[in-house]
Amino acid sequence: MRILVLNPNTSAEMTELVLRVLAPMTPADVELVPATGRFGARYISSRSAGAIAGHAALDAFAERGAGCDAVYLACFGDPGLMALKEIAGVPVVGMAEAACRQAAAKGGRFSIVTGGERWGPILTEFAVALGLDGRLAAIETVAPTGGDIAADPDGSIALLAEACRRTVARDGAQAVILGGAGLAGLAARVQPHVGVPVICSVQAGFAAVLDAARNPPSKPVQGDLALPAPVPSIGLSAGLSRLLGER
């Protein structure tokens, strides 16, 4: 089984971080196929960067997705998620989508702690789109971006733990997601300092994509998320142009 681990940030170091965290969770019969965004922001921290990343995600899937049994969109906020679900003939799981659903399944309300001050409204809208806004207690952002946190994980534990405790006390969160590829693997280090479950978004998403790869849902043949009709395009990469134009 082959799973495309798609990071639409343009930071290869971020892709490598995700792969290191996933390695102990990867079954022997599963091969991880990494793909890093070919263009766009080094680390997504705004709406504009996220919009470009959605294009980069489709481009990476067109170039690297052949022969894969599932796609893991390994970027919190899931840029391009619904477009990937539409164009791919295999299951596509987003990191934020899976982490939010796991947190909601624990019962009660959950919060998200992530790096980058602009993520608050973006992730609130994302929770609404998932139909989980009634379960979302709060989005708690910290000043360093996910890229900054990835560069100094040891120096970020106290900051992240304090943010988790703050939203638990203030908002009544009964679980907290540490959201972002840059925060990969830090939940286990933050957990001893927080009195409710702390969920690693990277690990939650990977567990969900493994399940989807082994038990793939049927691809819709009509309506939303069915393969779109072929369309000619201008200015796209050769692979993405083929993906959009051929059936």
Short mmCIF file of C-alpha atoms in Angstrom, two decimals:
data_model
loop_
_atom_site.label_atom_id
_atom_site.label_comp_id
_atom_site.label_asym_id
_atom_site.label_seq_id
_atom_site.Cartn_x
_atom_site.Cartn_y
_atom_site.Cartn_z
CA MET A 1 0.00 0.00 0.00
CA ARG A 2 1.28 3.46 -0.94
CA ILE A 3 0.15 6.68 0.76
CA LEU A 4 0.97 10.08 -0.68
CA VAL A 5 2.05 12.38 2.17
CA LEU A 6 1.38 15.76 0.61
CA ASN A 7 2.80 18.89 2.21
CA PRO A 8 1.73 21.96 0.19
CA ASN A 9 4.16 24.18 2.11
CA THR A 10 7.38 24.57 0.14
CA SER A 11 9.55 23.55 3.10
CA ALA A 12 11.15 20.17 2.50
CA GLU A 13 12.28 20.26 6.14
CA MET A 14 8.62 20.30 7.19
CA THR A 15 7.90 17.26 5.02
CA GLU A 16 10.86 15.46 6.61
CA LEU A 17 9.60 16.34 10.11
CA VAL A 18 6.21 14.84 9.35
CA LEU A 19 7.80 11.68 7.93
CA ARG A 20 9.96 11.27 11.05
CA VAL A 21 6.92 11.50 13.32
CA LEU A 22 4.93 9.08 11.14
CA ALA A 23 7.70 6.49 10.80
CA PRO A 24 6.94 4.64 14.09
CA MET A 25 3.23 4.55 13.16
CA THR A 26 3.75 3.21 9.64
CA PRO A 27 2.88 -0.49 9.15
CA ALA A 28 5.42 -2.66 7.38
CA ASP A 29 3.18 -3.05 4.33
CA VAL A 30 2.77 0.72 3.84
CA GLU A 31 5.09 2.94 1.81
CA LEU A 32 4.99 6.69 2.38
CA VAL A 33 5.43 8.74 -0.79
CA PRO A 34 6.43 12.31 0.14
CA ALA A 35 5.47 15.35 -1.91
CA THR A 36 6.35 18.97 -1.09
CA GLY A 37 4.75 22.01 -2.68
CA ARG A 38 6.62 23.09 -5.79
CA PHE A 39 5.69 26.77 -5.37
CA GLY A 40 4.20 29.06 -2.75
CA ALA A 41 4.95 29.98 0.85
CA ARG A 42 7.59 28.25 2.92
CA TYR A 43 4.98 27.90 5.66
CA ILE A 44 1.30 28.77 5.32
CA SER A 45 0.18 31.44 7.77
CA SER A 46 -2.40 33.52 5.87
CA ARG A 47 -5.41 33.21 3.56
CA SER A 48 -3.39 34.26 0.53
CA ALA A 49 -0.68 31.68 1.21
CA GLY A 50 -3.40 29.08 1.79
CA ALA A 51 -5.06 29.84 -1.54
CA ILE A 52 -1.77 29.34 -3.37
CA ALA A 53 -1.18 26.15 -1.38
CA GLY A 54 -4.46 24.70 -2.63
CA HIS A 55 -3.12 25.00 -6.18
CA ALA A 56 0.23 23.57 -5.07
CA ALA A 57 -1.55 20.59 -3.49
CA LEU A 58 -3.35 19.78 -6.74
CA ASP A 59 -0.11 20.21 -8.67
CA ALA A 60 1.76 17.86 -6.30
CA PHE A 61 -1.00 15.26 -6.51
CA ALA A 62 -0.87 15.38 -10.32
CA GLU A 63 2.89 14.83 -10.27
CA ARG A 64 3.22 12.27 -7.48
CA GLY A 65 -0.17 10.68 -6.90
CA ALA A 66 -0.12 7.95 -9.57
CA GLY A 67 -0.20 4.49 -8.02
CA CYS A 68 -1.00 5.71 -4.52
CA ASP A 69 -3.86 4.15 -2.55
CA ALA A 70 -4.69 7.25 -0.49
CA VAL A 71 -3.65 10.86 -0.02
CA TYR A 72 -2.75 12.44 3.31
CA LEU A 73 -2.96 16.24 3.06
CA ALA A 74 -0.39 16.87 5.77
CA CYS A 75 -1.01 20.56 6.38
CA PHE A 76 -3.29 21.98 9.06
CA GLY A 77 -6.08 24.03 7.53
CA ASP A 78 -6.23 21.48 4.71
CA PRO A 79 -5.69 23.79 1.69
CA GLY A 80 -7.23 22.29 -1.42
CA LEU A 81 -8.90 19.46 0.51
CA MET A 82 -12.26 19.43 -1.23
CA ALA A 83 -10.69 19.91 -4.66
CA LEU A 84 -8.41 16.91 -3.99
CA LYS A 85 -11.39 14.84 -2.86
CA GLU A 86 -13.11 15.76 -6.13
CA ILE A 87 -10.24 15.05 -8.52
CA ALA A 88 -8.73 11.97 -6.81
CA GLY A 89 -10.02 8.48 -7.37
CA VAL A 90 -8.62 7.37 -4.00
CA PRO A 91 -9.43 8.50 -0.43
CA VAL A 92 -8.12 11.92 0.61
CA VAL A 93 -7.81 12.79 4.30
CA GLY A 94 -6.90 16.22 5.63
CA MET A 95 -4.90 16.72 8.81
CA ALA A 96 -7.27 19.31 10.30
CA GLU A 97 -10.37 17.43 9.18
CA ALA A 98 -9.25 14.20 10.86
CA ALA A 99 -7.99 15.86 14.04
CA CYS A 100 -11.23 17.79 14.53
CA ARG A 101 -13.34 14.69 14.00
CA GLN A 102 -11.20 12.71 16.45
CA ALA A 103 -11.50 15.45 19.06
CA ALA A 104 -15.27 15.67 18.58
CA ALA A 105 -15.57 11.89 18.93
CA LYS A 106 -14.13 12.11 22.45
CA GLY A 107 -17.26 13.96 23.52
CA GLY A 108 -17.60 17.46 24.85
CA ARG A 109 -16.05 20.52 23.25
CA PHE A 110 -12.53 20.90 21.92
CA SER A 111 -10.10 23.72 21.25
CA ILE A 112 -7.30 24.12 18.73
CA VAL A 113 -3.90 25.53 19.69
CA THR A 114 -1.75 26.53 16.74
CA GLY A 115 0.99 28.91 15.69
CA GLY A 116 0.27 32.11 13.75
CA GLU A 117 -2.17 34.84 14.77
CA ARG A 118 -4.18 34.82 11.50
CA TRP A 119 -5.37 31.23 11.92
CA GLY A 120 -8.24 32.08 14.30
CA PRO A 121 -10.93 33.10 11.79
CA ILE A 122 -9.66 30.68 9.14
CA LEU A 123 -10.03 27.66 11.42
CA THR A 124 -13.33 28.87 12.82
CA GLU A 125 -14.70 28.90 9.28
CA PHE A 126 -13.17 25.46 8.70
CA ALA A 127 -14.99 24.04 11.75
CA VAL A 128 -18.26 25.51 10.45
CA ALA A 129 -17.69 23.81 7.08
CA LEU A 130 -17.20 20.47 8.88
CA GLY A 131 -20.40 21.02 10.85
CA LEU A 132 -18.41 21.01 14.11
CA ASP A 133 -18.72 24.66 15.09
CA GLY A 134 -21.05 23.70 17.94
CA ARG A 135 -18.27 21.51 19.36
CA LEU A 136 -15.48 24.05 18.95
CA ALA A 137 -14.66 25.80 22.21
CA ALA A 138 -11.97 28.15 20.89
CA ILE A 139 -9.04 28.70 18.57
CA GLU A 140 -6.03 29.67 20.68
CA THR A 141 -3.16 31.05 18.62
CA VAL A 142 0.38 31.72 19.77
CA ALA A 143 2.64 34.32 18.19
CA PRO A 144 5.30 32.03 16.68
CA THR A 145 4.28 30.44 13.39
CA GLY A 146 4.33 26.68 13.00
CA GLY A 147 7.59 27.09 11.12
CA ASP A 148 9.10 28.96 14.07
CA ILE A 149 7.91 26.26 16.47
CA ALA A 150 9.40 23.52 14.29
CA ALA A 151 12.73 25.37 14.36
CA ASP A 152 12.71 25.52 18.20
CA PRO A 153 10.53 22.72 19.57
CA ASP A 154 12.27 22.58 22.95
CA GLY A 155 11.71 26.28 23.50
CA SER A 156 8.06 26.03 22.51
CA ILE A 157 6.75 23.41 24.96
CA ALA A 158 6.05 25.84 27.82
CA LEU A 159 4.33 28.29 25.48
CA LEU A 160 2.10 25.59 23.96
CA ALA A 161 1.28 24.07 27.35
CA GLU A 162 0.25 27.45 28.72
CA ALA A 163 -1.98 28.06 25.69
CA CYS A 164 -3.65 24.66 26.22
CA ARG A 165 -4.23 25.30 29.92
CA ARG A 166 -5.60 28.75 29.14
CA THR A 167 -8.28 27.51 26.77
CA VAL A 168 -9.22 24.65 29.10
CA ALA A 169 -9.73 27.06 32.01
CA ARG A 170 -11.34 29.89 30.04
CA ASP A 171 -13.36 28.02 27.40
CA GLY A 172 -14.07 24.69 29.04
CA ALA A 173 -12.31 22.65 26.39
CA GLN A 174 -12.37 18.93 27.13
CA ALA A 175 -9.69 18.13 24.53
CA VAL A 176 -7.09 20.26 22.77
CA ILE A 177 -5.66 19.76 19.28
CA LEU A 178 -2.09 20.87 18.66
CA GLY A 179 -2.61 21.88 15.05
CA GLY A 180 0.05 22.06 12.39
CA ALA A 181 2.81 20.10 10.71
CA GLY A 182 5.32 22.26 12.55
CA LEU A 183 3.94 20.97 15.86
CA ALA A 184 4.31 17.32 14.82
CA GLY A 185 5.18 15.07 17.73
CA LEU A 186 4.89 17.75 20.42
CA ALA A 187 1.54 16.66 21.87
CA ALA A 188 3.17 13.88 23.90
CA ARG A 189 5.56 16.41 25.45
CA VAL A 190 2.79 18.91 26.20
CA GLN A 191 0.34 16.34 27.58
CA PRO A 192 1.90 16.02 31.08
CA HIS A 193 1.29 19.74 31.61
CA VAL A 194 -2.39 19.73 30.59
CA GLY A 195 -5.34 18.11 32.36
CA VAL A 196 -7.32 17.08 29.26
CA PRO A 197 -6.35 15.00 26.20
CA VAL A 198 -3.90 16.73 23.86
CA ILE A 199 -4.19 15.50 20.27
CA CYS A 200 -1.36 15.58 17.74
CA SER A 201 -2.96 16.63 14.45
CA VAL A 202 -0.27 14.88 12.40
CA GLN A 203 -0.82 11.54 14.11
CA ALA A 204 -4.61 11.88 14.10
CA GLY A 205 -4.63 12.52 10.37
CA PHE A 206 -2.34 9.60 9.64
CA ALA A 207 -4.47 7.17 11.65
CA ALA A 208 -7.49 8.32 9.65
CA VAL A 209 -5.78 7.94 6.28
CA LEU A 210 -4.56 4.44 7.13
CA ASP A 211 -8.13 3.47 7.93
CA ALA A 212 -9.42 5.08 4.74
CA ALA A 213 -6.79 3.32 2.63
CA ARG A 214 -7.74 -0.06 4.06
CA ASN A 215 -11.49 0.61 3.92
CA PRO A 216 -11.92 3.04 1.03
CA PRO A 217 -15.34 4.64 0.62
CA SER A 218 -16.97 4.48 -2.78
CA LYS A 219 -16.10 7.35 -5.09
CA PRO A 220 -19.28 9.27 -6.00
CA VAL A 221 -20.19 8.84 -9.64
CA GLN A 222 -22.35 11.95 -9.78
CA GLY A 223 -22.95 15.14 -7.84
CA ASP A 224 -20.51 16.85 -5.53
CA LEU A 225 -17.06 15.20 -5.29
CA ALA A 226 -17.62 13.08 -8.38
CA LEU A 227 -14.86 13.45 -10.95
CA PRO A 228 -15.43 16.71 -12.84
CA ALA A 229 -15.90 16.83 -16.59
CA PRO A 230 -12.63 17.29 -18.53
CA VAL A 231 -11.71 20.91 -19.08
CA PRO A 232 -8.90 22.51 -21.12
CA SER A 233 -6.53 24.77 -19.20
CA ILE A 234 -3.82 27.35 -19.79
CA GLY A 235 -0.59 27.94 -17.87
CA LEU A 236 -0.72 24.93 -15.55
CA SER A 237 1.97 22.31 -15.15
CA ALA A 238 1.85 19.51 -17.69
CA GLY A 239 0.78 17.01 -15.04
CA LEU A 240 -2.04 19.13 -13.65
CA SER A 241 -3.22 20.05 -17.13
CA ARG A 242 -3.43 16.36 -17.98
CA LEU A 243 -5.24 15.58 -14.73
CA LEU A 244 -7.89 18.19 -15.44
CA GLY A 245 -8.19 17.41 -19.13
CA GLU A 246 -8.18 13.61 -19.31
CA ARG A 247 -10.64 10.97 -18.11
#
